[in-house]
Coordinates of N, CA and C in Angstrom, one line a residue:
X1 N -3.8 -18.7 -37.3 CA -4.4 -19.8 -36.7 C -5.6 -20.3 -37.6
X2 N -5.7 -21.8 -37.9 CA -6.9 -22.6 -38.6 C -8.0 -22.0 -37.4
X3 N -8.8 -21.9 -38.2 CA -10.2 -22.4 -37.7 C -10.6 -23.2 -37.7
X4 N -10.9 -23.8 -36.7 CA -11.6 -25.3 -36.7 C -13.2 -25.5 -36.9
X5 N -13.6 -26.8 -37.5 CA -14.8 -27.0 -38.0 C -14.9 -28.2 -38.2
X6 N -15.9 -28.6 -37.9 CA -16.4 -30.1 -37.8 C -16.8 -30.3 -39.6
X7 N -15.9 -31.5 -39.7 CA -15.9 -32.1 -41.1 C -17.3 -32.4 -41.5
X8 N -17.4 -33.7 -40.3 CA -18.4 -34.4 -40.4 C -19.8 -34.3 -39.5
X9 N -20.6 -33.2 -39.5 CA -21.2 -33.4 -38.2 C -22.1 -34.5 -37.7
X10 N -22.5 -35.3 -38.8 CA -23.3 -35.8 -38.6 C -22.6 -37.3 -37.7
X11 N -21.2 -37.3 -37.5 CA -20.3 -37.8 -37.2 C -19.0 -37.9 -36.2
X12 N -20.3 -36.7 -35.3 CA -19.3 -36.0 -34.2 C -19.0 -37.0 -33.4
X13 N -17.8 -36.8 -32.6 CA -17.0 -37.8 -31.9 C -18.0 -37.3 -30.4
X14 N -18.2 -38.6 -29.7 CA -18.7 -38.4 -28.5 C -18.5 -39.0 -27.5
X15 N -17.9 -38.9 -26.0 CA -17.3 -39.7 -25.3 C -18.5 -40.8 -24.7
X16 N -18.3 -41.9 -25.1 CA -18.7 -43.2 -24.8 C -18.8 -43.5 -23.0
X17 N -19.3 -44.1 -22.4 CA -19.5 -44.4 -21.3 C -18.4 -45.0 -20.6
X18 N -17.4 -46.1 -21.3 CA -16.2 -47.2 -21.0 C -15.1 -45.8 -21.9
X19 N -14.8 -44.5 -21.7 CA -14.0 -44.2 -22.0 C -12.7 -43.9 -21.7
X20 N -12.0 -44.2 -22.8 CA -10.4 -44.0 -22.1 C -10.0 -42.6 -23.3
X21 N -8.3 -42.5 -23.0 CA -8.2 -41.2 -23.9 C -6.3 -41.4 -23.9
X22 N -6.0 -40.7 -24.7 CA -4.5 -40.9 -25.3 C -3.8 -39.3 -25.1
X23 N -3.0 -39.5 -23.8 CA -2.4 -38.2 -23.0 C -2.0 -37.6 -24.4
X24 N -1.7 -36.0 -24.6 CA -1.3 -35.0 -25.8 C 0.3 -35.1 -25.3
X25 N 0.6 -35.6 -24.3 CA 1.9 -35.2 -23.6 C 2.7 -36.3 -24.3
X26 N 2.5 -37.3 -24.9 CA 3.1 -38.1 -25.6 C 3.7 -37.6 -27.2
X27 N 2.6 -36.5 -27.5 CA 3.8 -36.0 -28.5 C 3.9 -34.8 -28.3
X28 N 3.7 -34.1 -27.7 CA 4.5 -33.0 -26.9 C 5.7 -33.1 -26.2
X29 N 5.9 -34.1 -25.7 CA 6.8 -34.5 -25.1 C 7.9 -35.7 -25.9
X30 N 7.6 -35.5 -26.8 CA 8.8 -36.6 -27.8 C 8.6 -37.8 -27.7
X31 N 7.4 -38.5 -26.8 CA 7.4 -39.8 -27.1 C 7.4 -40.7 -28.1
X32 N 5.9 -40.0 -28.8 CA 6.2 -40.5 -30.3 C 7.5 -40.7 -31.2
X33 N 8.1 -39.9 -30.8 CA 9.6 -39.6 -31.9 C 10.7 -41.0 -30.9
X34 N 10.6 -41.1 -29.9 CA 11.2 -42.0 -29.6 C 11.3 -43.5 -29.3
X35 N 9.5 -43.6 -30.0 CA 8.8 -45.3 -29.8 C 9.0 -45.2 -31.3
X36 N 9.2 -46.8 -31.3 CA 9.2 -47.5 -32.8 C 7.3 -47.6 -32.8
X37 N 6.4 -47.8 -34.3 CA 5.5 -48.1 -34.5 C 4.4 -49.6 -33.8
X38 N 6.1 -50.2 -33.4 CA 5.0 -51.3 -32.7 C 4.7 -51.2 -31.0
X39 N 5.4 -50.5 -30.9 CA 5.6 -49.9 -29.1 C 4.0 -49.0 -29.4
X40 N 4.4 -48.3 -30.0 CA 3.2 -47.5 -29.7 C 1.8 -47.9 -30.6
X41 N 1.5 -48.8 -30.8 CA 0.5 -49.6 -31.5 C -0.3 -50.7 -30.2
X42 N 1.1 -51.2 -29.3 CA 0.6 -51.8 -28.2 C 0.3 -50.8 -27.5
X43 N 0.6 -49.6 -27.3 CA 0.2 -48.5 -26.1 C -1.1 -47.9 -26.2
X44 N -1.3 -47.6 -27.7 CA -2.7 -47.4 -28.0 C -3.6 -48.6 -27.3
X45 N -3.3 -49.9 -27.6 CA -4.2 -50.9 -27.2 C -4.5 -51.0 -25.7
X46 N -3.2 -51.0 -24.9 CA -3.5 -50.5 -23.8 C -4.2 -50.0 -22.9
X47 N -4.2 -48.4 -23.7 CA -5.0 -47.4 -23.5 C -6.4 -47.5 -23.8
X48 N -7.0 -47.8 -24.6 CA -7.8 -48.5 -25.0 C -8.8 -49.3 -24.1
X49 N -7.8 -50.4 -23.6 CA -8.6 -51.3 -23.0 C -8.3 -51.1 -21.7
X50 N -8.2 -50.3 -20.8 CA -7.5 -50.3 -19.7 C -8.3 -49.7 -18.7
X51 N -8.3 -49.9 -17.5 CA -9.6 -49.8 -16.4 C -9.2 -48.3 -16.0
X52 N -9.6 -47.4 -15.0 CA -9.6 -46.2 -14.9 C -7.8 -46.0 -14.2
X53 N -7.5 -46.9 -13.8 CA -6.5 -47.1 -13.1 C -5.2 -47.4 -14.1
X54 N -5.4 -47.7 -15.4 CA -4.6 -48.3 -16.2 C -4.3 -49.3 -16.3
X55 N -4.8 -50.5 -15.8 CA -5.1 -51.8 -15.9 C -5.5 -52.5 -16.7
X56 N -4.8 -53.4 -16.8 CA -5.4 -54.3 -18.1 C -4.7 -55.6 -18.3
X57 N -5.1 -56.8 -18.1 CA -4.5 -58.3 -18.7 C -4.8 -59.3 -19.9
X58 N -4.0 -59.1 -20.8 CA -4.1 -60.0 -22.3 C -3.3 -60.9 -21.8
X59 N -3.8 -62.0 -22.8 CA -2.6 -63.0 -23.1 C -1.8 -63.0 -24.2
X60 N -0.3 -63.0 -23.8 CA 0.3 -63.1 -24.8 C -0.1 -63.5 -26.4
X61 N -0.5 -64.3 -26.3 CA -1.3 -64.8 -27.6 C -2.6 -64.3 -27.8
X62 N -3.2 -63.9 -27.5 CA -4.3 -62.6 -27.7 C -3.9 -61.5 -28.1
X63 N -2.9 -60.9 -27.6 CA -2.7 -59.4 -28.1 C -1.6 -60.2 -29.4
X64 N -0.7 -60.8 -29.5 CA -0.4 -61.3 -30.7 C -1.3 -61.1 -32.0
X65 N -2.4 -62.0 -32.0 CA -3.3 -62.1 -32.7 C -3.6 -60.8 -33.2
X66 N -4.2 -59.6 -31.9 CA -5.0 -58.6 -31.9 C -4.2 -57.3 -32.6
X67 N -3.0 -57.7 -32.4 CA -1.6 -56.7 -33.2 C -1.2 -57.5 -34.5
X68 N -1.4 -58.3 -34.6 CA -0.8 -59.3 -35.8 C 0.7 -58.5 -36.0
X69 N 1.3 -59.1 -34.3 CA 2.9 -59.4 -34.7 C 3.2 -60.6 -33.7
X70 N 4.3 -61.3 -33.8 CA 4.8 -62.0 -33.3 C 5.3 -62.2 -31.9
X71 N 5.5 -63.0 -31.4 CA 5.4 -63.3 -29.9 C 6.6 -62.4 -29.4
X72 N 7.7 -62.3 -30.4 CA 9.2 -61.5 -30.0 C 8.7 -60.2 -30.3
X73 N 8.0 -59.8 -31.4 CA 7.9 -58.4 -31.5 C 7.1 -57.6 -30.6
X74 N 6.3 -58.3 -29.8 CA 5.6 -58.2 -28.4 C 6.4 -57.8 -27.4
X75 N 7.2 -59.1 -27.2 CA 7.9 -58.7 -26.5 C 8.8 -57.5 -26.4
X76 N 9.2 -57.0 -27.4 CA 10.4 -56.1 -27.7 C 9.4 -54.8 -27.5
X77 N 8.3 -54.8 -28.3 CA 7.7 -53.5 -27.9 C 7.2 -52.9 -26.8
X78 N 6.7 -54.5 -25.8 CA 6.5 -54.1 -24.2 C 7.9 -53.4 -23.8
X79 N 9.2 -53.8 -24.1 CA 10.2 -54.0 -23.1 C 10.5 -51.9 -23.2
X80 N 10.1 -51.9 -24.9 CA 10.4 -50.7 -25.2 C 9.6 -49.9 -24.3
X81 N 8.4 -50.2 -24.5 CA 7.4 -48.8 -23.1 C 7.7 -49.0 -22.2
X82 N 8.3 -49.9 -21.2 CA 8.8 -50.1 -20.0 C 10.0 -49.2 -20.0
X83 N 10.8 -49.4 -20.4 CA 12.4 -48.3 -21.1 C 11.5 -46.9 -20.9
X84 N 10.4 -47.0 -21.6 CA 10.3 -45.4 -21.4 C 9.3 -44.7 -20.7
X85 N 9.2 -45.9 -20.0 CA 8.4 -45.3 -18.5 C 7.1 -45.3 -18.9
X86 N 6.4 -46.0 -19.6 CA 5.0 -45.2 -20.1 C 4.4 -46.8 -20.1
X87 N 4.9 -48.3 -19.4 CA 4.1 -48.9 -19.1 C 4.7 -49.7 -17.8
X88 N 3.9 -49.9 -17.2 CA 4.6 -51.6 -16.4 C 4.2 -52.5 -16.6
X89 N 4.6 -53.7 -16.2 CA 4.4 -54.6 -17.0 C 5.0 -56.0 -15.9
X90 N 4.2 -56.8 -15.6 CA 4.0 -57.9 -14.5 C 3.4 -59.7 -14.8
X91 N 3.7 -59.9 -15.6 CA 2.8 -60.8 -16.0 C 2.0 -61.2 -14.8
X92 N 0.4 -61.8 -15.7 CA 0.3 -61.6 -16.6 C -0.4 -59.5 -16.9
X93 N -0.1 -58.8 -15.5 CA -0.8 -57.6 -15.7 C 0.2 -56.3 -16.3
X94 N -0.8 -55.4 -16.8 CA 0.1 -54.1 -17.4 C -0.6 -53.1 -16.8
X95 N 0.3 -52.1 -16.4 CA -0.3 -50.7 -16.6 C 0.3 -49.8 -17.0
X96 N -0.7 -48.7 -17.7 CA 0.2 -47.4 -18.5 C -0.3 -46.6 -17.3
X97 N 0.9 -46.2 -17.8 CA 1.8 -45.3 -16.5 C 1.1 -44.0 -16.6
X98 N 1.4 -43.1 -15.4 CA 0.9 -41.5 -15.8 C 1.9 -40.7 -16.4
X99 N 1.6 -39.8 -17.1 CA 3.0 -39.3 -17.4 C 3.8 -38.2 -16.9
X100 N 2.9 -37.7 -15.5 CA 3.4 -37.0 -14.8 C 4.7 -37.4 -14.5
X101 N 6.0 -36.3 -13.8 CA 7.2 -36.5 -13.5 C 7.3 -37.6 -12.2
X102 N 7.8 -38.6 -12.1 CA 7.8 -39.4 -11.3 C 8.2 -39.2 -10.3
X103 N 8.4 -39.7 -8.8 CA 9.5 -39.5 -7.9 C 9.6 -41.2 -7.4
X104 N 10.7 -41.6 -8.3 CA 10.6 -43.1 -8.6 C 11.2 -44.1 -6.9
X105 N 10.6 -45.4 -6.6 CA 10.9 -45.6 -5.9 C 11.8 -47.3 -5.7
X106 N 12.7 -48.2 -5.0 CA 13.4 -49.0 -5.4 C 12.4 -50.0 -5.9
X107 N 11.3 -50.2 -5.5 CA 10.7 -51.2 -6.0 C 10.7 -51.3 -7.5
X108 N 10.2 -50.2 -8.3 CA 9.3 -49.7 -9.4 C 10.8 -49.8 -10.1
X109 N 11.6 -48.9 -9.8 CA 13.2 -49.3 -10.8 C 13.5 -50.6 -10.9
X110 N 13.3 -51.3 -9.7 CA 13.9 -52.4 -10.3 C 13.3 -53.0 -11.1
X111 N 12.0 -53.1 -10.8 CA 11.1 -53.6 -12.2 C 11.4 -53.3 -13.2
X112 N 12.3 -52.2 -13.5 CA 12.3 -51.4 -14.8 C 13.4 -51.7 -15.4
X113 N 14.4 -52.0 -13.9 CA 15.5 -52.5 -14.3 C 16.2 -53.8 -15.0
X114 N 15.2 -54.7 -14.2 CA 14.9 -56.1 -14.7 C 14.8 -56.0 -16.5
X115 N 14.4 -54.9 -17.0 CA 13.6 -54.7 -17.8 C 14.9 -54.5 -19.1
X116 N 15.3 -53.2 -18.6 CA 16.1 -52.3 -19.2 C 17.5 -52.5 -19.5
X117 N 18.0 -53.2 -18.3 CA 19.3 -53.9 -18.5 C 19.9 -52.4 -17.6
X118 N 19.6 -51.5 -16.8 CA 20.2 -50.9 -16.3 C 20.8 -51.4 -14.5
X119 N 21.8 -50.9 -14.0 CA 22.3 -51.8 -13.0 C 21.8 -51.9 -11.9
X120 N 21.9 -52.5 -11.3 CA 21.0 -52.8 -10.0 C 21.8 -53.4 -8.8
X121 N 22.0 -52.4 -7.5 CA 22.6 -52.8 -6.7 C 22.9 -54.4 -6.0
X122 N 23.4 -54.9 -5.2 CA 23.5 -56.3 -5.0 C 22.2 -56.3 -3.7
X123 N 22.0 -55.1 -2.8 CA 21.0 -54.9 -1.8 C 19.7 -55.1 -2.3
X124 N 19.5 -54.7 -3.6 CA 18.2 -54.5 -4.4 C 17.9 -56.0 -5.2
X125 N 18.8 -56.7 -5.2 CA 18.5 -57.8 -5.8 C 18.1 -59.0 -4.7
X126 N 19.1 -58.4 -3.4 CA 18.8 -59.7 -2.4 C 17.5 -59.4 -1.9
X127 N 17.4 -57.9 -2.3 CA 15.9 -57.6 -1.4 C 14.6 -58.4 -2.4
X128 N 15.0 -58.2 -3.8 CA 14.1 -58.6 -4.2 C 14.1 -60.6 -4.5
X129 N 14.8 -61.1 -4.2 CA 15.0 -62.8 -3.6 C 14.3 -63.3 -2.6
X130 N 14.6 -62.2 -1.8 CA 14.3 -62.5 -0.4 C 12.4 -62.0 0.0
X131 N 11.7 -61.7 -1.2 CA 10.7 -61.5 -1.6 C 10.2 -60.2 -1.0
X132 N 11.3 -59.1 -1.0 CA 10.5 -57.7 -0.8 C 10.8 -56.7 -2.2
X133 N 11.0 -57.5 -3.0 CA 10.6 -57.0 -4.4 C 9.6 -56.6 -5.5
X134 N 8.4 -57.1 -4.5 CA 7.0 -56.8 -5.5 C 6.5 -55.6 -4.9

């Protein structure tokens, strides 16, 4: 086993007041290995900026800028952390998800579903028409 030692002391990392933190279970858990670089470039920013609750609202064109990618590549990489459970996503609001095991419910799938392209009952769509889908 390394020993560990502070490189830099004069440079020690110290938890800030507005702090957030980036779960270890995302590469323990194969996340990493299964996000493309721009998925998880947005999730960092997320995390980042996100209220204790995981909250957070950008504008499309803000986080564009703030990622310097394009309005599609945004898109594609929200759609990707939604696929993998690790955001939701409502315009204009997001939250990163916990990454505890879920016990998922019809509402939250079909968000996901919307999302995912996975199938969705004909009950679950009229439910969500008929405005008991949020």
């Amino acid at each position: 086993m390394i020993a560990k030692r502070l490189l830099d002391a004069d440079r020690r990392r110290r938890v800030p007041r507005q702090f957030s933190w980036v779960d270890q279970r995302l590469v323990r858990d194969g996340y990493f290995g299964r996000c493309t670089h721009g998925a998880l470039a947005l999730y960092l920013f997320l995390v980042t900026v996100c209220d204790a609750e995981g909250l957070s609202y950008y504008a499309e064109r803000s986080l564009c800028e703030r990622l310097k990618v394009s309005a599609a590549a945004l898109r594609d990489a929200r759609n990707e952390l939604c696929c993998a459970g690790l955001v939701a996503y409502e315009h204009p609001l997001y939250q990163v998800l916990d990454l505890d095991p879920i016990h998922t419910s019809v509402p939250a799938r079909s968000a996901r579903s919307r999302v995912c392209g996975e199938a969705v009952s004909i009950g679950q769509v009229l439910h969500s028409i008929l405005g008991g889908g949020r």
